[in-house]
Coordinates of C-alpha atoms in Angstrom, one line a residue:
Chain R
M1 CA 44.0 -23.7 -2.5
K2 CA 43.1 -24.3 1.2
I3 CA 39.7 -25.8 2.0
L4 CA 38.2 -25.9 5.5
I5 CA 35.5 -28.5 6.2
I6 CA 33.2 -27.8 9.1
A7 CA 32.7 -31.1 10.7
E8 CA 29.3 -32.0 12.2
H9 CA 28.9 -34.9 14.6
K10 CA 26.1 -36.6 16.6
N11 CA 26.4 -39.1 19.3
G12 CA 30.2 -39.2 18.9
Q13 CA 30.1 -39.9 15.2
L14 CA 30.7 -37.7 12.1
T15 CA 27.4 -37.2 10.3
E16 CA 26.9 -38.8 6.9
A17 CA 26.5 -35.4 5.4
T18 CA 29.9 -34.3 6.7
Q19 CA 31.7 -37.5 5.4
E20 CA 30.2 -36.7 1.9
L21 CA 31.9 -33.5 1.7
F22 CA 35.2 -35.3 1.4
G23 CA 33.8 -37.1 -1.6
L24 CA 33.5 -33.8 -3.5
S25 CA 36.0 -33.3 -6.4
L26 CA 38.5 -31.1 -4.5
G27 CA 41.5 -31.4 -6.9
Q28 CA 44.8 -31.0 -5.3
A29 CA 43.5 -28.7 -2.4
E30 CA 44.9 -28.7 1.0
V31 CA 41.9 -30.0 3.1
H32 CA 41.5 -29.0 6.7
A33 CA 38.7 -30.0 9.0
V34 CA 37.4 -28.2 12.1
V35 CA 35.4 -30.0 14.9
T36 CA 33.6 -28.0 17.7
G37 CA 32.2 -29.4 20.9
E38 CA 33.2 -31.1 24.0
G39 CA 35.6 -34.1 24.1
V40 CA 35.8 -34.1 20.2
E41 CA 39.4 -35.3 20.0
P42 CA 38.3 -38.9 19.0
L43 CA 36.8 -37.5 15.7
A44 CA 40.3 -36.4 14.5
A45 CA 41.2 -39.9 13.4
P46 CA 38.2 -40.6 11.2
L47 CA 38.5 -37.2 9.6
G48 CA 42.2 -38.0 8.8
Q49 CA 41.1 -41.2 7.2
L50 CA 38.6 -39.5 5.1
G51 CA 41.3 -37.1 3.7
A52 CA 41.8 -34.2 6.0
A53 CA 45.4 -33.2 6.2
K54 CA 45.0 -31.2 9.4
V55 CA 42.2 -31.4 12.0
H56 CA 41.5 -28.3 14.2
L57 CA 39.8 -29.1 17.4
I58 CA 37.8 -26.3 19.2
D59 CA 37.1 -28.2 22.4
S60 CA 34.9 -26.3 25.0
P61 CA 32.1 -27.3 27.2
A62 CA 30.5 -23.9 26.1
L63 CA 30.3 -25.3 22.5
A64 CA 28.6 -28.7 23.5
S65 CA 25.0 -27.3 22.8
G66 CA 26.2 -25.8 19.6
T67 CA 23.9 -22.8 19.3
G68 CA 24.3 -20.9 16.1
E69 CA 25.6 -17.9 18.2
S70 CA 28.3 -19.9 19.8
L71 CA 29.5 -21.7 16.8
G72 CA 29.4 -18.5 14.8
Q73 CA 31.6 -16.8 17.4
A74 CA 34.1 -19.6 17.7
L75 CA 34.5 -20.3 14.0
G76 CA 34.3 -16.5 13.3
Q77 CA 37.5 -16.4 15.3
F78 CA 39.2 -19.3 14.1
I79 CA 38.6 -19.0 10.3
P80 CA 40.5 -15.8 9.8
Q81 CA 43.5 -17.4 11.6
L82 CA 43.6 -20.3 9.2
A83 CA 42.7 -18.1 6.2
P84 CA 41.2 -20.7 3.9
D85 CA 39.9 -19.9 0.4
V86 CA 36.8 -22.0 0.8
V87 CA 34.7 -23.1 3.8
L88 CA 32.4 -26.1 3.2
A89 CA 29.7 -27.2 5.5
A90 CA 26.7 -29.6 4.9
H91 CA 23.3 -27.9 4.2
T92 CA 21.8 -29.4 7.4
P93 CA 19.8 -27.6 10.0
Q94 CA 23.1 -26.6 11.7
G95 CA 24.9 -25.8 8.6
K96 CA 22.1 -23.7 7.1
D97 CA 21.9 -21.6 10.2
L98 CA 25.7 -21.2 10.6
A99 CA 27.0 -20.5 7.1
P100 CA 25.1 -17.2 6.6
R101 CA 26.4 -16.0 10.1
L102 CA 30.0 -16.8 9.1
A103 CA 29.7 -15.3 5.6
A104 CA 28.2 -12.0 7.0
A105 CA 30.8 -11.8 9.9
L106 CA 33.8 -12.5 7.6
D107 CA 32.6 -10.4 4.6
A108 CA 32.7 -13.7 2.5
A109 CA 30.7 -14.8 -0.5
L110 CA 27.9 -17.3 0.3
A111 CA 26.5 -20.1 -1.8
T112 CA 24.0 -22.3 0.0
D113 CA 22.4 -25.6 -0.8
C114 CA 24.8 -26.4 -3.6
V115 CA 24.3 -29.6 -5.6
Q116 CA 27.5 -29.5 -7.5
V117 CA 30.8 -28.2 -6.0
S118 CA 34.3 -28.8 -7.5
C119 CA 37.7 -27.1 -7.0
D120 CA 40.4 -27.3 -9.6
G121 CA 43.6 -25.3 -9.3
D122 CA 42.4 -21.9 -7.9
Q123 CA 38.9 -22.3 -9.5
V124 CA 35.7 -23.1 -7.5
T125 CA 32.7 -24.1 -9.4
A126 CA 29.3 -24.4 -7.7
R127 CA 25.8 -25.0 -9.0
R128 CA 22.6 -24.7 -6.9
P129 CA 18.9 -25.2 -7.4
V130 CA 16.6 -22.3 -7.8
Y131 CA 12.8 -22.1 -7.6
A132 CA 12.9 -25.3 -5.4
G133 CA 14.5 -27.2 -8.2
K134 CA 12.6 -26.0 -11.2
A135 CA 15.9 -25.0 -12.6
T136 CA 19.6 -24.9 -11.4
A137 CA 22.1 -22.1 -11.7
E138 CA 25.8 -21.7 -11.5
V139 CA 27.2 -19.5 -8.8
E140 CA 29.7 -17.0 -10.1
F141 CA 31.9 -15.5 -7.4
T142 CA 32.4 -12.0 -8.3
D143 CA 35.6 -11.3 -6.3
D144 CA 38.3 -13.3 -4.5
S145 CA 36.7 -13.0 -1.1
L146 CA 36.5 -16.2 1.1
K147 CA 33.7 -18.5 -0.1
V148 CA 31.4 -20.1 2.3
I149 CA 29.5 -23.0 0.6
T150 CA 26.9 -25.4 2.0
V151 CA 26.3 -28.6 0.1
R152 CA 23.1 -30.4 -0.1
P153 CA 23.2 -33.9 1.5
R154 CA 23.7 -36.8 -1.0
T155 CA 25.5 -34.6 -3.4
A156 CA 28.6 -36.7 -3.2
K157 CA 29.3 -40.2 -2.0
S158 CA 31.4 -40.5 1.2
P159 CA 34.9 -41.9 0.4
E160 CA 35.9 -45.1 1.8
P161 CA 38.0 -44.3 4.9
D162 CA 41.7 -45.0 4.3
A163 CA 43.2 -46.6 7.5
T164 CA 46.7 -45.6 6.3
R165 CA 46.0 -41.9 6.4
S166 CA 46.1 -39.7 9.6
A167 CA 45.8 -36.0 10.1
E168 CA 48.0 -33.6 12.0
V169 CA 45.9 -32.6 14.9
A170 CA 45.8 -29.0 16.4
P171 CA 43.9 -27.8 19.4
V172 CA 42.6 -24.3 18.9
A173 CA 41.8 -21.9 21.6
V174 CA 38.9 -19.3 21.1
E175 CA 37.6 -16.7 23.5
L176 CA 33.8 -17.0 23.8
L177 CA 32.1 -13.9 24.6
E178 CA 29.0 -13.8 26.7
Q179 CA 26.1 -15.5 24.8
K180 CA 22.8 -13.7 24.3
T181 CA 20.9 -16.8 23.2
T182 CA 20.5 -19.8 25.4
L183 CA 19.4 -23.3 24.4
K184 CA 16.9 -24.2 27.2
E185 CA 15.7 -27.6 26.0
I186 CA 15.7 -29.9 23.0
I187 CA 12.3 -31.7 22.5
A188 CA 13.1 -34.9 20.7
S189 CA 11.0 -36.0 17.9
D190 CA 8.3 -38.5 18.5
N191 CA 8.7 -39.7 14.9
A192 CA 10.2 -43.2 14.9
R193 CA 10.7 -43.1 11.1
P194 CA 13.6 -41.2 9.4
D195 CA 13.1 -37.6 8.4
V196 CA 12.0 -37.2 4.8
T197 CA 15.2 -35.1 4.1
E198 CA 17.4 -37.8 5.5
A199 CA 15.8 -41.1 4.3
S200 CA 17.1 -43.0 1.2
I201 CA 13.5 -44.0 0.4
V202 CA 10.4 -41.8 0.9
V203 CA 6.9 -43.0 0.5
T204 CA 4.5 -40.1 0.0
G205 CA 0.7 -40.0 0.3
G206 CA -1.7 -37.4 -1.2
R207 CA -5.0 -36.1 -0.4
S208 CA -6.7 -39.1 -2.1
L209 CA -5.9 -41.1 1.1
G210 CA -9.0 -39.4 2.4
S211 CA -8.2 -39.4 6.1
A212 CA -5.4 -39.3 8.7
E213 CA -6.3 -42.9 9.6
N214 CA -5.9 -44.2 6.1
F215 CA -2.3 -43.0 6.1
S216 CA -1.7 -46.1 8.1
I217 CA -1.4 -48.1 4.8
I218 CA 1.3 -45.8 3.8
E219 CA 3.0 -46.1 7.1
A220 CA 3.0 -49.9 6.9
F221 CA 4.5 -49.9 3.5
A222 CA 7.1 -47.4 4.6
D223 CA 8.1 -49.6 7.5
S224 CA 8.3 -52.6 5.5
I225 CA 11.2 -51.1 3.4
G226 CA 12.6 -48.7 6.0
A227 CA 11.4 -45.5 4.4
A228 CA 10.2 -42.2 5.5
V229 CA 6.7 -41.1 5.2
G230 CA 6.1 -37.9 3.2
S231 CA 3.0 -35.9 2.4
S232 CA 1.6 -33.7 -0.3
R233 CA 0.6 -30.1 0.8
A234 CA -3.0 -31.0 0.2
A235 CA -2.9 -33.8 2.6
V236 CA -1.1 -31.6 5.1
D237 CA -3.7 -28.8 4.6
A238 CA -6.5 -31.4 5.1
G239 CA -5.0 -32.2 8.5
Y240 CA -3.9 -35.9 7.6
R241 CA -0.3 -35.3 8.3
P242 CA 1.9 -32.8 10.3
Y243 CA 3.8 -30.1 8.3
R244 CA 7.2 -31.8 9.1
D245 CA 6.2 -34.4 6.5
Q246 CA 5.3 -32.0 3.7
V247 CA 7.3 -32.3 0.5
G248 CA 7.2 -29.4 -1.9
Q249 CA 8.3 -25.9 -2.5
T250 CA 6.7 -24.6 0.6
G251 CA 7.7 -27.7 2.6
K252 CA 10.7 -29.8 2.4
V253 CA 12.9 -30.4 -0.7
V254 CA 14.0 -33.9 -0.8
S255 CA 16.3 -36.1 -3.1
P256 CA 16.3 -39.6 -1.8
Q257 CA 17.4 -42.6 -3.9
V258 CA 13.8 -43.6 -4.3
Y259 CA 10.7 -41.5 -4.1
I260 CA 7.3 -43.4 -4.2
A261 CA 4.4 -41.1 -4.7
C262 CA 1.0 -42.7 -3.8
G263 CA -2.1 -40.9 -4.8
V264 CA -0.1 -37.7 -5.4
S265 CA -1.3 -36.0 -8.7
G266 CA 1.8 -33.9 -8.9
A267 CA 1.1 -30.2 -8.5
I268 CA 4.0 -28.2 -9.8
Q269 CA 5.0 -27.1 -6.3
H270 CA 5.2 -30.6 -5.1
L271 CA 7.2 -31.8 -8.2
A272 CA 9.6 -29.1 -7.4
G273 CA 10.3 -30.5 -4.1
M274 CA 11.1 -34.0 -5.2
R275 CA 12.2 -33.9 -8.8
T276 CA 15.9 -34.4 -8.0
S277 CA 15.1 -37.9 -6.4
K278 CA 17.2 -40.6 -8.2
H279 CA 14.3 -42.8 -9.0
I280 CA 10.7 -41.9 -8.9
V281 CA 7.8 -44.3 -8.6
A282 CA 4.1 -43.1 -9.1
I283 CA 1.0 -44.9 -8.1
N284 CA -2.2 -43.2 -9.3
T285 CA -5.6 -44.1 -10.7
D286 CA -5.3 -41.3 -13.3
P287 CA -2.9 -42.1 -16.0
D288 CA -2.8 -38.5 -17.1
A289 CA -1.7 -37.2 -13.6
P290 CA 1.4 -35.0 -14.1
I291 CA 3.4 -37.1 -11.6
F292 CA 3.7 -39.8 -14.3
Q293 CA 5.8 -37.3 -16.4
L294 CA 8.5 -37.3 -13.9
A295 CA 8.2 -40.9 -12.8
D296 CA 10.6 -43.8 -13.9
Y297 CA 8.2 -46.5 -12.9
G298 CA 4.4 -46.1 -12.8
I299 CA 1.4 -48.3 -11.6
V300 CA -2.0 -47.0 -12.9
G301 CA -4.1 -48.3 -10.2
D302 CA -6.0 -47.7 -6.9
L303 CA -3.4 -47.1 -4.0
F304 CA -5.9 -48.8 -1.6
E305 CA -5.4 -52.0 -3.6
V306 CA -1.8 -51.6 -4.6
V307 CA -0.1 -50.3 -1.5
P308 CA -1.1 -53.1 0.8
Q309 CA 0.1 -55.6 -1.8
L310 CA 3.5 -53.8 -1.8
T311 CA 3.8 -54.1 1.9
E312 CA 3.0 -57.8 1.5
A313 CA 5.5 -58.4 -1.4
A314 CA 8.2 -56.3 0.5
K315 CA 7.6 -58.6 3.6
N316 CA 7.6 -61.8 1.6
R317 CA 10.9 -60.7 0.0
N318 CA 12.5 -60.1 3.4
G319 CA 11.2 -63.5 4.3
S320 CA 9.2 -62.4 7.2
Chain G
M1 CA 7.6 -1.3 20.1
N2 CA 9.3 -0.8 16.8
I3 CA 8.5 -3.8 14.9
F4 CA 9.9 -4.7 11.5
A5 CA 9.0 -7.4 9.0
C6 CA 11.4 -8.1 6.1
I7 CA 9.8 -9.7 3.0
K8 CA 10.9 -10.8 -0.4
Q9 CA 8.7 -10.8 -3.6
V10 CA 9.0 -14.1 -5.5
P11 CA 7.3 -16.0 -8.4
D12 CA 4.0 -17.8 -7.3
T13 CA 4.6 -21.5 -6.6
T14 CA 2.5 -22.5 -9.6
T15 CA 4.9 -20.7 -12.0
R16 CA 6.4 -22.6 -14.8
I17 CA 10.0 -21.3 -15.0
K18 CA 11.1 -20.2 -18.5
L19 CA 14.8 -19.2 -19.1
R20 CA 15.9 -15.9 -20.4
G21 CA 17.5 -15.9 -23.9
D22 CA 21.0 -15.4 -22.4
G23 CA 20.5 -18.2 -19.8
N24 CA 21.5 -16.0 -17.0
G25 CA 18.2 -15.5 -15.4
I26 CA 14.4 -16.4 -15.9
D27 CA 12.0 -14.7 -18.2
E28 CA 9.9 -12.5 -16.0
A29 CA 7.1 -12.0 -18.5
D30 CA 3.8 -13.5 -17.3
I31 CA 5.0 -14.2 -13.8
Q32 CA 2.5 -13.8 -11.0
W33 CA 4.4 -12.2 -8.1
I34 CA 3.6 -13.0 -4.4
I35 CA 5.0 -12.4 -1.1
S36 CA 7.2 -15.5 -0.3
P37 CA 5.1 -17.7 1.9
H38 CA 7.3 -17.7 5.0
D39 CA 7.5 -13.9 4.9
E40 CA 3.8 -13.8 5.2
L41 CA 4.2 -15.5 8.5
A42 CA 6.6 -12.7 9.4
I43 CA 4.2 -9.9 8.6
E44 CA 1.5 -11.8 10.5
E45 CA 3.6 -12.2 13.6
A46 CA 4.5 -8.6 13.5
L47 CA 0.8 -7.6 13.3
R48 CA -0.1 -9.9 16.2
L49 CA 2.6 -8.5 18.3
R50 CA 1.5 -5.0 17.7
E51 CA -2.0 -6.0 18.8
Q52 CA -0.6 -7.1 22.1
Q53 CA 1.6 -4.1 22.6
P54 CA 0.0 -0.7 22.4
A55 CA 1.7 2.1 20.7
S56 CA 3.7 -0.3 18.5
T57 CA 4.2 0.2 14.7
V58 CA 4.9 -2.3 12.1
T59 CA 7.2 -1.4 9.2
V60 CA 7.6 -3.7 6.3
L61 CA 10.8 -3.6 4.2
S62 CA 11.6 -5.3 1.0
A63 CA 14.6 -5.0 -1.3
G64 CA 14.1 -5.2 -5.1
P65 CA 13.0 -3.3 -8.3
E66 CA 9.7 -1.3 -8.7
R67 CA 7.4 -4.4 -9.0
V68 CA 8.3 -5.2 -5.3
A69 CA 6.0 -2.1 -4.3
D70 CA 2.9 -4.4 -5.2
S71 CA 4.0 -6.9 -2.5
L72 CA 4.5 -4.1 0.0
R73 CA 1.0 -2.7 -0.7
M74 CA -0.3 -6.2 0.0
A75 CA 1.5 -6.0 3.5
L76 CA -0.1 -2.6 4.0
A77 CA -3.6 -4.1 3.2
M78 CA -2.8 -6.9 5.7
G79 CA -2.4 -4.2 8.3
A80 CA 1.2 -2.9 8.3
D81 CA 1.6 0.8 9.3
S82 CA 4.3 1.7 6.6
A83 CA 6.3 0.1 3.9
V84 CA 9.7 0.9 2.4
R85 CA 11.2 -0.4 -0.8
L86 CA 15.1 -0.7 -0.9
D87 CA 15.9 0.0 -4.5
L88 CA 18.2 -2.9 -5.4
P89 CA 18.4 -5.1 -8.5
G90 CA 16.3 -8.1 -8.5
D91 CA 19.3 -10.4 -8.6
A92 CA 21.1 -8.9 -5.6
D93 CA 22.7 -11.6 -3.5
S94 CA 21.6 -12.5 -0.1
G95 CA 24.5 -10.7 1.5
M96 CA 23.5 -7.4 -0.4
N97 CA 19.9 -7.8 0.6
A98 CA 20.9 -8.3 4.2
R99 CA 23.2 -5.2 4.3
A100 CA 20.5 -3.1 2.7
L101 CA 17.8 -4.2 5.1
A102 CA 20.2 -3.6 8.1
A103 CA 21.1 -0.1 6.7
A104 CA 17.4 0.7 6.3
I105 CA 16.5 -0.5 9.9
G106 CA 19.5 1.7 11.1
K107 CA 17.9 4.8 9.3
L108 CA 14.4 4.2 10.3
G109 CA 14.9 3.9 13.9
Q110 CA 15.9 1.6 16.7
A111 CA 14.2 -2.0 16.1
D112 CA 12.8 -3.8 19.1
I113 CA 12.3 -7.0 17.0
V114 CA 12.8 -8.0 13.3
F115 CA 10.8 -10.7 11.7
T116 CA 11.7 -12.4 8.4
G117 CA 10.8 -15.8 6.7
K118 CA 13.2 -18.6 7.2
E119 CA 13.9 -18.7 3.5
A120 CA 12.5 -17.2 0.3
I121 CA 11.1 -19.8 -2.2
D122 CA 12.9 -18.4 -5.2
D123 CA 16.6 -18.9 -4.4
G124 CA 15.9 -20.8 -1.1
A125 CA 19.2 -19.4 0.3
A126 CA 17.9 -19.3 3.9
A127 CA 20.5 -16.7 4.6
V128 CA 19.1 -13.1 5.1
G129 CA 17.8 -13.5 8.6
Q130 CA 21.1 -14.7 10.1
A131 CA 23.1 -12.3 8.0
L132 CA 20.9 -9.4 8.8
A133 CA 21.3 -10.2 12.6
V134 CA 25.2 -9.9 12.2
F135 CA 25.0 -6.7 10.5
L136 CA 22.6 -5.3 13.2
D137 CA 24.6 -6.9 16.0
M138 CA 21.6 -8.7 17.2
P139 CA 21.0 -12.3 18.2
C140 CA 19.1 -14.4 15.7
V141 CA 16.9 -17.3 16.0
S142 CA 16.0 -19.1 12.6
V143 CA 13.4 -21.5 11.6
V144 CA 11.0 -20.5 14.4
N145 CA 7.6 -22.1 14.7
G146 CA 6.5 -20.8 18.0
I147 CA 7.3 -17.7 20.2
D148 CA 6.4 -16.9 23.8
Y149 CA 6.8 -13.2 24.5
G150 CA 8.3 -12.3 27.9
D151 CA 9.5 -9.0 29.4
G152 CA 12.3 -7.9 27.1
A153 CA 13.0 -11.4 26.1
I154 CA 11.3 -14.1 23.9
T155 CA 11.4 -17.8 23.9
C156 CA 11.3 -19.5 20.5
R157 CA 10.7 -23.0 19.3
R158 CA 13.2 -23.8 16.5
D159 CA 12.4 -26.6 14.0
V160 CA 15.6 -28.4 13.7
G161 CA 14.2 -31.1 11.4
G162 CA 12.7 -34.5 11.8
G163 CA 10.1 -33.2 14.2
S164 CA 12.7 -32.1 16.9
I165 CA 12.5 -28.8 18.4
E166 CA 15.2 -26.6 20.1
V167 CA 13.7 -24.2 22.7
I168 CA 15.9 -21.0 22.6
E169 CA 15.7 -17.9 24.7
T170 CA 17.0 -14.6 23.6
P171 CA 16.8 -11.0 24.8
L172 CA 15.3 -8.3 22.6
P173 CA 16.2 -6.7 20.2
A174 CA 16.5 -9.9 18.1
V175 CA 15.9 -11.1 14.6
V176 CA 13.4 -14.1 14.3
A177 CA 13.2 -16.1 10.9
A178 CA 9.7 -17.7 10.7
Q179 CA 8.8 -21.3 9.9
V180 CA 5.4 -22.6 8.9
G181 CA 3.4 -23.3 12.1
L182 CA 4.2 -20.1 13.6
N183 CA 0.9 -18.6 12.8
E184 CA -1.8 -18.6 10.0
P185 CA -1.3 -15.4 8.0
R186 CA -4.6 -13.4 7.6
Y187 CA -6.0 -12.6 4.2
A188 CA -6.2 -8.9 3.3
T189 CA -9.8 -8.0 2.6
A190 CA -10.7 -6.6 -0.9
L191 CA -11.6 -3.3 0.6
N192 CA -8.1 -3.0 2.4
I193 CA -6.4 -4.0 -0.9
I194 CA -8.1 -1.2 -2.7
R195 CA -7.2 1.3 0.2
A196 CA -3.6 0.2 0.2
K197 CA -3.4 1.1 -3.6
K198 CA -3.4 4.8 -2.5
K199 CA -1.0 4.4 0.3
P200 CA 2.5 5.6 -0.1
V201 CA 5.5 3.1 -0.4
D202 CA 8.6 5.0 0.4
T203 CA 11.9 4.2 -1.4
L204 CA 15.4 4.2 -0.2
T205 CA 18.0 4.1 -2.9
A206 CA 21.1 1.9 -2.9
A207 CA 23.2 5.1 -2.5
E208 CA 21.1 6.1 0.6
L209 CA 21.7 2.7 2.0
G210 CA 25.5 3.0 1.3
L211 CA 25.4 0.1 -1.1
T212 CA 27.2 -0.4 -4.4
E213 CA 27.8 -3.3 -6.8
A214 CA 31.1 -3.8 -5.0
N215 CA 28.9 -5.2 -2.1
R216 CA 27.9 -8.1 -4.5
K217 CA 29.9 -11.3 -4.0
T218 CA 27.9 -13.6 -6.0
R219 CA 25.8 -13.7 -9.2
L220 CA 23.7 -16.6 -10.6
K221 CA 24.4 -17.5 -14.3
N222 CA 24.1 -20.4 -16.8
F223 CA 20.6 -21.4 -15.7
E224 CA 19.5 -24.9 -16.8
L225 CA 16.1 -26.5 -16.7
P226 CA 16.1 -30.1 -15.5
P227 CA 17.0 -32.6 -18.3
P228 CA 13.9 -34.2 -19.8
K229 CA 13.0 -37.6 -18.2
Q230 CA 12.8 -40.9 -20.0
P231 CA 9.2 -42.1 -20.5
C232 CA 7.7 -43.6 -17.6
Q233 CA 7.8 -47.5 -17.4
I234 CA 4.2 -48.7 -16.7
I235 CA 4.0 -51.7 -14.7
E236 CA 0.9 -53.8 -15.7
G237 CA -1.0 -56.7 -14.2
T238 CA -3.1 -57.3 -11.2
P239 CA -2.4 -55.3 -8.1
A240 CA -0.7 -58.3 -6.7
D241 CA 1.5 -58.7 -9.9
Q242 CA 2.2 -55.0 -10.0
A243 CA 3.3 -55.0 -6.4
K244 CA 5.6 -58.0 -6.8
E245 CA 7.2 -56.4 -9.8
L246 CA 7.9 -53.1 -8.3
I247 CA 9.4 -54.7 -5.2
R248 CA 11.6 -56.8 -7.6
V249 CA 12.7 -53.6 -9.3
L250 CA 13.4 -51.8 -6.1
A251 CA 15.4 -54.9 -4.8
E252 CA 17.2 -56.1 -7.9
E253 CA 17.4 -53.1 -10.4
I254 CA 17.8 -50.2 -8.1
Q255 CA 19.1 -52.2 -5.2
A256 CA 17.4 -49.8 -2.7
I257 CA 15.9 -52.5 -0.5

């Protein structure tokens, strides 16, 4: 079996989500990687150390901005040349946008946001959440078309780079047609904290915070442990937090190592968005709040008393 | 302008999912069906554009079994001019749905712009907008939370996560997949909901759209509910004690901090 991993990079480094793809159980498959962008040759060595046998470089200034249209065109030309059985990408904003374009253009099967992927012999098994994690389902591939699969970040652990390994490097020439879409500008986030989908710890506040200002106690605690700040839908609807922080079926689905819900009762649509978190902590005055049914650790108490104490305790532990 | 909105009918967010006996799907009895929330944004954006552009029409499309007609009527009650159901099985994969939508748009007239939601909250595949654009040979901008309409072109704000925004310009016709923030969908009034019950919802069959089961490439099977959780370990004591203990657990047992 031949697998192609689409490598994403930021500031000259492979993204964590890309490295994790090499940690999936890929059996004896022949693993290729493809990198797009300008001046991407230095990424070949780390890809080789992660396990790529061959790294294909599509190096072009026209791909530096990486619009879905240009990446779709470039990879849409390259993939049939390589003719892999499976294309893997991370389920990130870039991968999510790109994979359906490729699947449609290449008449391939598509399975997005998979939380379990393994290849064994010529068998590919994939499982994905449905109903925002209220259940999972296995993806049956009904014919032997190319399979395009995106994998949810944190599904696998990135392997340790093996310095003794190196990949064959092959430049690839593609012919980019005139682009219809133009990337005019990137407006960088004013959020100094990690995004809820990327952070390993998320501290979430609910409507019981009572105001946007009161979220400062959540922020202080999050900052003391390097966490992202999340919000329930009720708190977003009340105007306490921006939509980008919303965790739940109509917001973002997260699965950090630790999820700390403060004053979140646990509406079913919220639980759907965080239930795959590895460890769940709930802090709530109501011992019967549904959030405690999902939580591993619970504190029955008033978040206005407990959360500032947590910030204190975290700072003391850090010795600051 | 010829404006299209493509929507999907999904179980309401408060639905408790029960699995079918054979494990290859969910039990649809007692499910309250709604228009997927991001698709409501697509309908709303189509209606607002029609208000700015005289002599425009809004056509709403949805692929799925007969129950889907109710959601299409809700779109008519919101103000869409016409609605067409594409008669596909409820478990058609996103590629099939996108092909059916593209074929329907091809049959119903030249589209100037096509709106859809960035993803449906049932399978969350986030695929139909981009795939549809490939089949229509149109550009696509996904996860859009703001649009400036220009002359024959639009400028979109694309939410790329973490609060960062890409500003992307594209000529029309184009496919735009809507993200929360694009607009606030209107509510259909009770009177309009009653009126919409009498309005026709046209149907295009799979055969009319040139689709067969051979267009299917994936099928979901062996559904599983999440494993039951161990009971929650309650941390007792004064707030200061509770806090200290939780931080110790995070640091020593989970080793997360």
